[in-house]
GROMACS .gro file of C-alpha atoms in nm:
model
  398
    1MET     CA    1   1.736   0.561  -0.676
    2ARG     CA    2   1.620   0.303  -0.915
    3HIS     CA    3   1.713   0.032  -0.726
    4ARG     CA    4   1.515   0.132  -0.470
    5PHE     CA    5   1.127   0.233  -0.675
    6VAL     CA    6   1.258  -0.194  -0.795
    7LEU     CA    7   1.210  -0.289  -0.483
    8ALA     CA    8   0.903  -0.099  -0.450
    9ALA     CA    9   0.732  -0.188  -0.748
   10LEU     CA   10   0.717  -0.551  -0.601
   11SER     CA   11   0.528  -0.380  -0.270
   12ALA     CA   12   0.314  -0.079  -0.364
   13GLY     CA   13   0.168  -0.308  -0.720
   14VAL     CA   14   0.012  -0.557  -0.406
   15LEU     CA   15  -0.346  -0.463  -0.253
   16VAL     CA   16  -0.518  -0.355  -0.027
   17LEU     CA   17  -0.738  -0.550   0.210
   18ALA     CA   18  -1.014  -0.382   0.453
   19GLY     CA   19  -1.302  -0.553   0.640
   20CYS     CA   20  -1.498  -0.476   0.869
   21GLY     CA   21  -1.612  -0.563   1.271
   22GLY     CA   22  -1.481  -0.783   1.514
   23GLY     CA   23  -1.375  -0.861   1.850
   24ASP     CA   24  -1.139  -0.787   2.175
   25SER     CA   25  -0.800  -0.923   2.197
   26GLY     CA   26  -0.873  -1.243   2.331
   27THR     CA   27  -1.223  -1.240   2.189
   28THR     CA   28  -1.430  -1.382   1.909
   29GLY     CA   29  -1.587  -1.132   1.620
   30SER     CA   30  -1.720  -1.143   1.323
   31GLY     CA   31  -1.529  -1.064   1.029
   32PRO     CA   32  -1.557  -1.063   0.630
   33GLY     CA   33  -1.760  -1.260   0.507
   34GLY     CA   34  -1.911  -1.383   0.859
   35LEU     CA   35  -1.560  -1.506   0.945
   36SER     CA   36  -1.423  -1.462   1.320
   37VAL     CA   37  -1.105  -1.379   1.512
   38PRO     CA   38  -0.999  -1.693   1.661
   39LYS     CA   39  -0.883  -1.642   2.052
   40ILE     CA   40  -0.584  -1.631   2.007
   41ASP     CA   41  -0.365  -1.411   2.338
   42LYS     CA   42  -0.094  -1.166   2.317
   43LEU     CA   43   0.207  -1.141   2.411
   44ALA     CA   44   0.221  -1.022   2.800
   45SER     CA   45   0.614  -0.932   2.863
   46LEU     CA   46   0.888  -0.919   2.675
   47GLY     CA   47   1.155  -1.127   2.690
   48ALA     CA   48   1.497  -1.209   2.646
   49GLY     CA   49   1.601  -1.269   2.280
   50GLU     CA   50   1.577  -1.637   2.154
   51GLY     CA   51   1.835  -1.573   1.929
   52GLU     CA   52   1.775  -1.540   1.628
   53VAL     CA   53   1.439  -1.436   1.398
   54ASN     CA   54   1.271  -1.567   1.078
   55ILE     CA   55   1.082  -1.352   0.876
   56VAL     CA   56   0.916  -1.300   0.522
   57SER     CA   57   0.845  -1.022   0.397
   58TRP     CA   58   0.853  -0.799   0.112
   59ALA     CA   59   1.216  -0.737  -0.102
   60GLY     CA   60   1.365  -0.414  -0.013
   61TYR     CA   61   1.196  -0.470   0.362
   62VAL     CA   62   1.533  -0.538   0.546
   63GLU     CA   63   1.864  -0.473   0.363
   64ASP     CA   64   2.186  -0.644   0.598
   65GLY     CA   65   2.420  -0.440   0.311
   66SER     CA   66   2.466  -0.806   0.073
   67THR     CA   67   2.197  -0.540  -0.159
   68ASP     CA   68   2.372  -0.266  -0.064
   69LYS     CA   69   2.684  -0.217   0.116
   70ALA     CA   70   2.527   0.155   0.254
   71VAL     CA   71   2.208   0.011   0.262
   72ASP     CA   72   2.258  -0.144   0.634
   73TRP     CA   73   1.938  -0.123   0.933
   74VAL     CA   74   2.017  -0.489   0.960
   75SER     CA   75   2.386  -0.524   1.131
   76ASP     CA   76   2.309  -0.228   1.387
   77PHE     CA   77   1.898  -0.478   1.544
   78THR     CA   78   2.178  -0.791   1.557
   79LYS     CA   79   2.424  -0.641   1.796
   80GLU     CA   80   2.237  -0.458   1.951
   81THR     CA   81   1.962  -0.726   2.080
   82GLY     CA   82   2.199  -1.049   1.995
   83CYS     CA   83   1.874  -1.160   1.801
   84LYS     CA   84   2.002  -1.286   1.419
   85VAL     CA   85   1.792  -1.200   1.105
   86ASN     CA   86   1.640  -1.437   0.910
   87ASN     CA   87   1.445  -1.273   0.619
   88LYS     CA   88   1.262  -1.463   0.325
   89VAL     CA   89   1.166  -1.213   0.023
   90ALA     CA   90   0.782  -1.351  -0.064
   91ALA     CA   91   0.724  -1.203  -0.441
   92THR     CA   92   0.313  -1.187  -0.420
   93SER     CA   93   0.090  -1.145  -0.081
   94ASP     CA   94  -0.071  -1.577  -0.161
   95GLU     CA   95   0.285  -1.618  -0.107
   96MET     CA   96   0.317  -1.448   0.196
   97VAL     CA   97   0.008  -1.628   0.382
   98THR     CA   98   0.105  -2.009   0.263
   99LEU     CA   99   0.489  -1.914   0.415
  100MET     CA  100   0.286  -1.820   0.773
  101LYS     CA  101   0.008  -2.064   0.751
  102THR     CA  102   0.391  -2.323   0.819
  103GLY     CA  103   0.464  -2.173   1.160
  104GLU     CA  104   0.845  -2.111   1.035
  105TYR     CA  105   0.823  -1.710   1.040
  106ASP     CA  106   0.756  -1.581   1.350
  107VAL     CA  107   0.686  -1.213   1.134
  108VAL     CA  108   0.553  -1.050   0.870
  109SER     CA  109   0.523  -0.727   0.641
  110ALA     CA  110   0.207  -0.776   0.548
  111SER     CA  111   0.008  -0.579   0.249
  112GLY     CA  112  -0.384  -0.565   0.386
  113ASP     CA  113  -0.486  -0.866   0.131
  114ALA     CA  114  -0.275  -1.065   0.313
  115SER     CA  115  -0.312  -0.927   0.694
  116LEU     CA  116  -0.695  -1.011   0.757
  117ARG     CA  117  -0.656  -1.351   0.556
  118LEU     CA  118  -0.408  -1.365   0.867
  119ILE     CA  119  -0.629  -1.250   1.074
  120TYR     CA  120  -0.879  -1.516   1.095
  121GLY     CA  121  -0.746  -1.732   0.986
  122GLY     CA  122  -0.605  -1.824   1.302
  123ASP     CA  123  -0.233  -1.758   1.191
  124VAL     CA  124  -0.137  -1.377   1.383
  125ALA     CA  125  -0.162  -1.374   1.725
  126PRO     CA  126  -0.274  -0.914   1.807
  127VAL     CA  127  -0.038  -0.690   1.905
  128ASN     CA  128   0.040  -0.591   2.293
  129THR     CA  129   0.164  -0.261   2.188
  130ASP     CA  130   0.272  -0.136   2.553
  131LEU     CA  131   0.567  -0.389   2.490
  132ILE     CA  132   0.722  -0.196   2.177
  133ALA     CA  133   0.846   0.194   2.215
  134ASN     CA  134   0.814   0.325   1.897
  135TYR     CA  135   0.534   0.224   1.868
  136LYS     CA  136   0.388   0.579   2.039
  137ASP     CA  137   0.583   0.776   1.783
  138VAL     CA  138   0.322   0.618   1.453
  139PHE     CA  139   0.190   0.882   1.214
  140ASP     CA  140  -0.247   0.878   1.439
  141GLY     CA  141  -0.306   0.824   1.040
  142LEU     CA  142  -0.166   0.492   1.060
  143LYS     CA  143  -0.327   0.305   1.395
  144ASN     CA  144  -0.620   0.074   1.471
  145LYS     CA  145  -0.676   0.051   1.090
  146GLN     CA  146  -0.948  -0.136   0.878
  147TRP     CA  147  -0.608  -0.360   0.812
  148ASN     CA  148  -0.409  -0.365   1.085
  149SER     CA  149  -0.671  -0.377   1.394
  150VAL     CA  150  -0.976  -0.556   1.475
  151ASP     CA  151  -1.239  -0.327   1.644
  152ASN     CA  152  -0.989  -0.178   1.775
  153VAL     CA  153  -0.768  -0.400   1.865
  154ALA     CA  154  -0.404  -0.383   1.755
  155TYR     CA  155  -0.280  -0.705   1.503
  156GLY     CA  156   0.035  -0.497   1.437
  157ILE     CA  157   0.298  -0.182   1.399
  158PRO     CA  158   0.227   0.044   1.052
  159HIS     CA  159   0.515   0.003   0.860
  160GLY     CA  160   0.467   0.381   0.627
  161ARG     CA  161   0.202   0.425   0.252
  162GLY     CA  162   0.202   0.589  -0.022
  163ALA     CA  163  -0.116   0.726  -0.289
  164ASN     CA  164  -0.178   0.675  -0.617
  165LEU     CA  165  -0.134   1.019  -0.790
  166LEU     CA  166  -0.186   1.144  -1.173
  167MET     CA  167   0.109   1.251  -1.313
  168TYR     CA  168   0.086   1.474  -1.684
  169ARG     CA  169   0.431   1.647  -1.898
  170THR     CA  170   0.402   2.069  -1.803
  171ASP     CA  171   0.427   2.152  -2.178
  172VAL     CA  172   0.143   1.920  -2.327
  173VAL     CA  173  -0.106   2.004  -2.081
  174LYS     CA  174  -0.233   2.275  -1.982
  175PRO     CA  175  -0.363   2.377  -1.778
  176ALA     CA  176  -0.255   2.209  -1.554
  177PRO     CA  177  -0.520   1.916  -1.417
  178THR     CA  178  -0.712   1.876  -1.113
  179SER     CA  179  -0.938   1.651  -1.198
  180TRP     CA  180  -0.949   1.257  -1.282
  181SER     CA  181  -1.124   1.448  -1.528
  182ALA     CA  182  -0.864   1.461  -1.674
  183VAL     CA  183  -0.763   1.081  -1.781
  184PHE     CA  184  -1.169   0.978  -1.830
  185ASP     CA  185  -1.306   1.243  -2.042
  186ALA     CA  186  -1.453   1.136  -2.360
  187ASN     CA  187  -1.320   1.381  -2.554
  188SER     CA  188  -0.984   1.443  -2.365
  189PRO     CA  189  -0.775   1.629  -2.623
  190TYR     CA  190  -0.478   1.300  -2.486
  191LYS     CA  191  -0.673   0.993  -2.661
  192GLY     CA  192  -0.355   0.715  -2.721
  193LYS     CA  193  -0.101   0.857  -2.476
  194ILE     CA  194  -0.369   0.861  -2.129
  195THR     CA  195  -0.158   0.545  -1.926
  196ALA     CA  196  -0.303   0.417  -1.624
  197TYR     CA  197  -0.232   0.143  -1.383
  198ASP     CA  198  -0.281  -0.209  -1.482
  199SER     CA  199  -0.407  -0.405  -1.238
  200PRO     CA  200  -0.777  -0.534  -1.184
  201ILE     CA  201  -0.761  -0.290  -0.837
  202TYR     CA  202  -0.791  -0.032  -1.154
  203ILE     CA  203  -1.185  -0.035  -1.158
  204ALA     CA  204  -1.159   0.142  -0.772
  205ASP     CA  205  -0.981   0.422  -0.936
  206ALA     CA  206  -1.250   0.503  -1.155
  207ALA     CA  207  -1.519   0.413  -0.856
  208LEU     CA  208  -1.365   0.681  -0.673
  209TYR     CA  209  -1.383   0.933  -0.937
  210LEU     CA  210  -1.817   0.860  -0.989
  211MET     CA  211  -1.804   0.817  -0.589
  212LYS     CA  212  -1.753   1.172  -0.652
  213THR     CA  213  -1.900   1.299  -0.942
  214LYS     CA  214  -2.182   1.066  -0.986
  215PRO     CA  215  -2.382   1.119  -0.643
  216GLU     CA  216  -2.703   0.871  -0.773
  217LEU     CA  217  -2.459   0.590  -0.737
  218ASN     CA  218  -2.477   0.709  -0.390
  219ILE     CA  219  -2.091   0.515  -0.409
  220LYS     CA  220  -1.982   0.522  -0.077
  221ASN     CA  221  -1.692   0.318  -0.018
  222PRO     CA  222  -1.434   0.237  -0.438
  223TYR     CA  223  -1.405  -0.126  -0.296
  224ALA     CA  224  -1.725  -0.209  -0.256
  225LEU     CA  225  -1.950  -0.255  -0.574
  226ASP     CA  226  -2.245  -0.341  -0.624
  227ASP     CA  227  -2.379  -0.451  -0.970
  228THR     CA  228  -2.550  -0.118  -1.145
  229GLN     CA  229  -2.271   0.037  -0.922
  230PHE     CA  230  -1.985  -0.147  -1.106
  231LYS     CA  231  -2.123  -0.145  -1.451
  232ALA     CA  232  -2.092   0.165  -1.384
  233ALA     CA  233  -1.747   0.158  -1.300
  234THR     CA  234  -1.636  -0.105  -1.535
  235ASP     CA  235  -1.818   0.134  -1.870
  236LEU     CA  236  -1.671   0.451  -1.781
  237LEU     CA  237  -1.353   0.201  -1.818
  238THR     CA  238  -1.488   0.061  -2.121
  239GLU     CA  239  -1.449   0.392  -2.232
  240GLN     CA  240  -1.192   0.508  -2.088
  241ASN     CA  241  -0.994   0.211  -2.308
  242LYS     CA  242  -1.054   0.359  -2.607
  243LEU     CA  243  -0.835   0.644  -2.554
  244ILE     CA  244  -0.587   0.471  -2.384
  245GLY     CA  245  -0.207   0.466  -2.553
  246GLU     CA  246  -0.043   0.197  -2.283
  247TYR     CA  247  -0.179   0.018  -1.907
  248TRP     CA  248   0.215   0.004  -1.699
  249SER     CA  249   0.306  -0.148  -1.483
  250ASP     CA  250   0.724  -0.152  -1.505
  251TYR     CA  251   0.763   0.237  -1.347
  252THR     CA  252   1.108   0.202  -1.652
  253LYS     CA  253   0.859   0.198  -1.896
  254GLU     CA  254   0.636   0.480  -1.791
  255VAL     CA  255   0.970   0.683  -1.646
  256GLN     CA  256   1.053   0.668  -2.087
  257SER     CA  257   0.729   0.714  -2.151
  258PHE     CA  258   0.602   1.046  -2.027
  259LYS     CA  259   1.024   1.162  -2.141
  260ALA     CA  260   1.018   1.003  -2.524
  261GLY     CA  261   0.581   1.187  -2.478
  262ASN     CA  262   0.407   0.876  -2.564
  263SER     CA  263   0.251   0.957  -2.259
  264VAL     CA  264   0.129   1.266  -2.129
  265ILE     CA  265  -0.100   1.216  -1.847
  266GLY     CA  266  -0.129   0.953  -1.589
  267THR     CA  267  -0.177   0.711  -1.309
  268THR     CA  268   0.122   0.726  -1.072
  269TRP     CA  269   0.329   0.747  -0.807
  270GLN     CA  270   0.563   0.990  -0.668
  271ILE     CA  271   0.892   0.769  -0.678
  272ILE     CA  272   0.819   0.760  -1.036
  273ALA     CA  273   0.723   1.181  -1.066
  274ASN     CA  274   1.069   1.186  -0.907
  275LEU     CA  275   1.249   0.909  -1.138
  276ALA     CA  276   1.098   1.139  -1.461
  277GLN     CA  277   1.222   1.455  -1.324
  278ALA     CA  278   1.556   1.350  -1.269
  279ASP     CA  279   1.581   1.254  -1.538
  280LYS     CA  280   1.486   1.572  -1.697
  281ALA     CA  281   1.164   1.460  -1.796
  282PRO     CA  282   0.878   1.810  -1.703
  283VAL     CA  283   0.670   1.649  -1.521
  284GLU     CA  284   0.447   1.674  -1.192
  285ALA     CA  285   0.278   1.497  -0.998
  286VAL     CA  286  -0.094   1.626  -0.802
  287LEU     CA  287  -0.341   1.467  -0.598
  288PRO     CA  288  -0.638   1.556  -0.776
  289THR     CA  289  -0.910   1.732  -0.608
  290GLU     CA  290  -1.142   1.436  -0.592
  291GLY     CA  291  -0.868   1.207  -0.400
  292ALA     CA  292  -0.706   0.878  -0.436
  293THR     CA  293  -0.587   0.538  -0.418
  294GLY     CA  294  -0.278   0.449  -0.192
  295TRP     CA  295  -0.177   0.167   0.010
  296SER     CA  296  -0.041   0.038   0.371
  297ASP     CA  297   0.184  -0.232   0.495
  298THR     CA  298   0.192  -0.403   0.853
  299TRP     CA  299   0.372  -0.607   1.079
  300MET     CA  300   0.288  -0.913   1.237
  301ILE     CA  301   0.391  -1.156   1.481
  302SER     CA  302   0.287  -1.561   1.428
  303ALA     CA  303   0.078  -1.680   1.616
  304LYS     CA  304   0.320  -1.956   1.705
  305ALA     CA  305   0.604  -1.799   1.730
  306LYS     CA  306   0.882  -1.965   1.789
  307HIS     CA  307   1.087  -1.708   1.845
  308PRO     CA  308   0.811  -1.408   1.931
  309ASN     CA  309   1.049  -1.172   2.178
  310CYS     CA  310   1.308  -1.125   1.881
  311GLY     CA  311   1.048  -1.073   1.715
  312TYR     CA  312   0.883  -0.816   1.875
  313LEU     CA  313   1.226  -0.598   1.920
  314TRP     CA  314   1.238  -0.645   1.536
  315MET     CA  315   0.961  -0.470   1.493
  316ASN     CA  316   1.040  -0.172   1.708
  317HIS     CA  317   1.350  -0.182   1.597
  318ILE     CA  318   1.227  -0.117   1.243
  319ILE     CA  319   0.985   0.151   1.328
  320SER     CA  320   1.269   0.318   1.466
  321PRO     CA  321   1.348   0.649   1.395
  322LYS     CA  322   1.658   0.581   1.222
  323ALA     CA  323   1.531   0.224   1.080
  324ASN     CA  324   1.256   0.366   0.899
  325ALA     CA  325   1.346   0.627   0.818
  326ALA     CA  326   1.630   0.443   0.678
  327VAL     CA  327   1.328   0.174   0.507
  328ALA     CA  328   1.135   0.538   0.397
  329GLU     CA  329   1.411   0.666   0.162
  330TRP     CA  330   1.565   0.325   0.012
  331PHE     CA  331   1.186   0.196  -0.092
  332GLY     CA  332   1.024   0.462  -0.173
  333GLU     CA  333   0.721   0.588   0.081
  334ALA     CA  334   0.592   0.768   0.355
  335PRO     CA  335   0.773   0.670   0.694
  336ALA     CA  336   0.539   0.570   0.936
  337ASN     CA  337   0.780   0.678   1.278
  338LYS     CA  338   0.700   1.076   1.358
  339LEU     CA  339   1.045   1.145   1.488
  340ALA     CA  340   1.169   0.996   1.159
  341CYS     CA  341   1.137   1.246   0.938
  342GLN     CA  342   1.423   1.413   1.095
  343GLN     CA  343   1.667   1.131   1.020
  344THR     CA  344   1.614   1.176   0.612
  345SER     CA  345   1.945   1.219   0.443
  346ASP     CA  346   1.716   1.395   0.255
  347LYS     CA  347   1.572   1.707   0.443
  348SER     CA  348   1.315   1.769   0.159
  349PHE     CA  349   1.186   1.349   0.174
  350CYS     CA  350   0.913   1.386   0.436
  351THR     CA  351   0.742   1.685   0.259
  352THR     CA  352   0.803   1.510  -0.124
  353PHE     CA  353   0.595   1.213   0.093
  354HIS     CA  354   0.327   1.478   0.259
  355ALA     CA  355   0.450   1.167   0.551
  356ASP     CA  356   0.288   1.409   0.805
  357ASP     CA  357   0.079   1.617   0.653
  358GLU     CA  358  -0.221   1.395   0.757
  359ALA     CA  359  -0.484   1.663   0.605
  360TYR     CA  360  -0.353   1.516   0.277
  361PHE     CA  361  -0.399   1.076   0.395
  362GLN     CA  362  -0.754   1.175   0.412
  363ASN     CA  363  -0.826   1.236   0.081
  364ILE     CA  364  -0.670   0.857   0.053
  365TRP     CA  365  -0.874   0.512  -0.047
  366TYR     CA  366  -0.580   0.219   0.055
  367TRP     CA  367  -0.598  -0.082  -0.134
  368THR     CA  368  -0.908  -0.326  -0.074
  369THR     CA  369  -0.955  -0.604  -0.188
  370PRO     CA  370  -1.351  -0.655  -0.248
  371ILE     CA  371  -1.522  -0.962  -0.112
  372ALA     CA  372  -1.893  -1.028  -0.213
  373GLN     CA  373  -2.020  -0.882   0.209
  374CYS     CA  374  -1.978  -0.523   0.101
  375LEU     CA  375  -1.693  -0.356   0.286
  376ASP     CA  376  -1.940  -0.065   0.317
  377GLY     CA  377  -2.175  -0.208   0.560
  378ARG     CA  378  -2.460  -0.242   0.365
  379THR     CA  379  -2.651  -0.588   0.434
  380ASP     CA  380  -2.915  -0.540   0.209
  381VAL     CA  381  -2.642  -0.675  -0.179
  382THR     CA  382  -2.390  -0.807  -0.263
  383CYS     CA  383  -2.091  -0.617  -0.402
  384LYS     CA  384  -1.809  -0.735  -0.674
  385ASP     CA  385  -1.553  -0.950  -0.549
  386TYR     CA  386  -1.206  -0.969  -0.653
  387SER     CA  387  -1.285  -1.236  -0.886
  388ALA     CA  388  -1.560  -1.042  -1.084
  389TRP     CA  389  -1.299  -0.733  -1.081
  390THR     CA  390  -1.031  -0.957  -1.247
  391GLN     CA  391  -1.304  -1.113  -1.464
  392ALA     CA  392  -1.445  -0.777  -1.601
  393TRP     CA  393  -1.008  -0.558  -1.584
  394THR     CA  394  -0.944  -0.810  -1.864
  395THR     CA  395  -1.238  -0.803  -2.087
  396ILE     CA  396  -1.180  -0.392  -2.044
  397LYS     CA  397  -0.820  -0.377  -2.195
  398GLY     CA  398  -1.032  -0.601  -2.484
   0.00000   0.00000   0.00000
């Protein structure tokens, strides 16, 4: 479990970019910042495998037993299809985009901040989901979303999802919190023992809270903030900074901090809560009434794929019930395939990660890279882009 989460941390901190607009498959349409979707045809029919497939992935997504002999969903794929898997682990979305632009890779497990860049850059092709038998069993809540499609044209295959939660020590924080106000209240009794995720994207958590509690700000999307909305969110975080004991990005430090009592309440992931509980820390994690931010990743096929058939075969395999269940448990996230829940070794896994709870995920705002063209559809104002968020985060932390 500990090793699994080290891998998860590499991906879960990656931001998800959601865009707007687009055209039908093979046509040109408008997108973020006035970008257009290049005309690229999707694969019309599936042929014989080419013998290999070159993949760019997040650590933990393509396991062949070399990390742990018991963790292997690649060998069966090669045996069944004859496609040898050559995998390149990428550390960042920027690296994924750079690698895919070379045309040397067939498939990528892109997070959203990479996915729309790849789509509008002409680096990936629309996906013919009719050629992927297991696609029919993917949760509807992950299909045709802003980070994996344009105008309902699929450009990728959903992999999984997760939410950012509020964790607290049950022996200290009473009554049990139900709102993010527990970490934003300037008069919090837990001053100095509040923790928060260390990333500019955490500004969205503040914006989400304000969206629910300050309707006069008219925030419709926590990643689409004009000057006034952005100032309100950053002002809130500047005040919160006075309450923060420490910011976290390393999961081991958050687990130990909660176990020692140095932190008693703050943002977390379900897998962190599980690890803390396994270490006998008296903690619980909840989805607050305002909802939360979260993430989702997507398998995409290169527009220049040299091995498109093996690429399609891989995408079908990785979301098959058995493989998707294995990845989800190893990585620590909800699987994309609804039938995967029958294949997990821990029969309560999907319940713990809310895999089939669409009502739960309707309250999740997936991490979104802010752009100047407001992602909520407004055209009469300019929104703060991610560079502004990065600068503001540096100022907030002092």
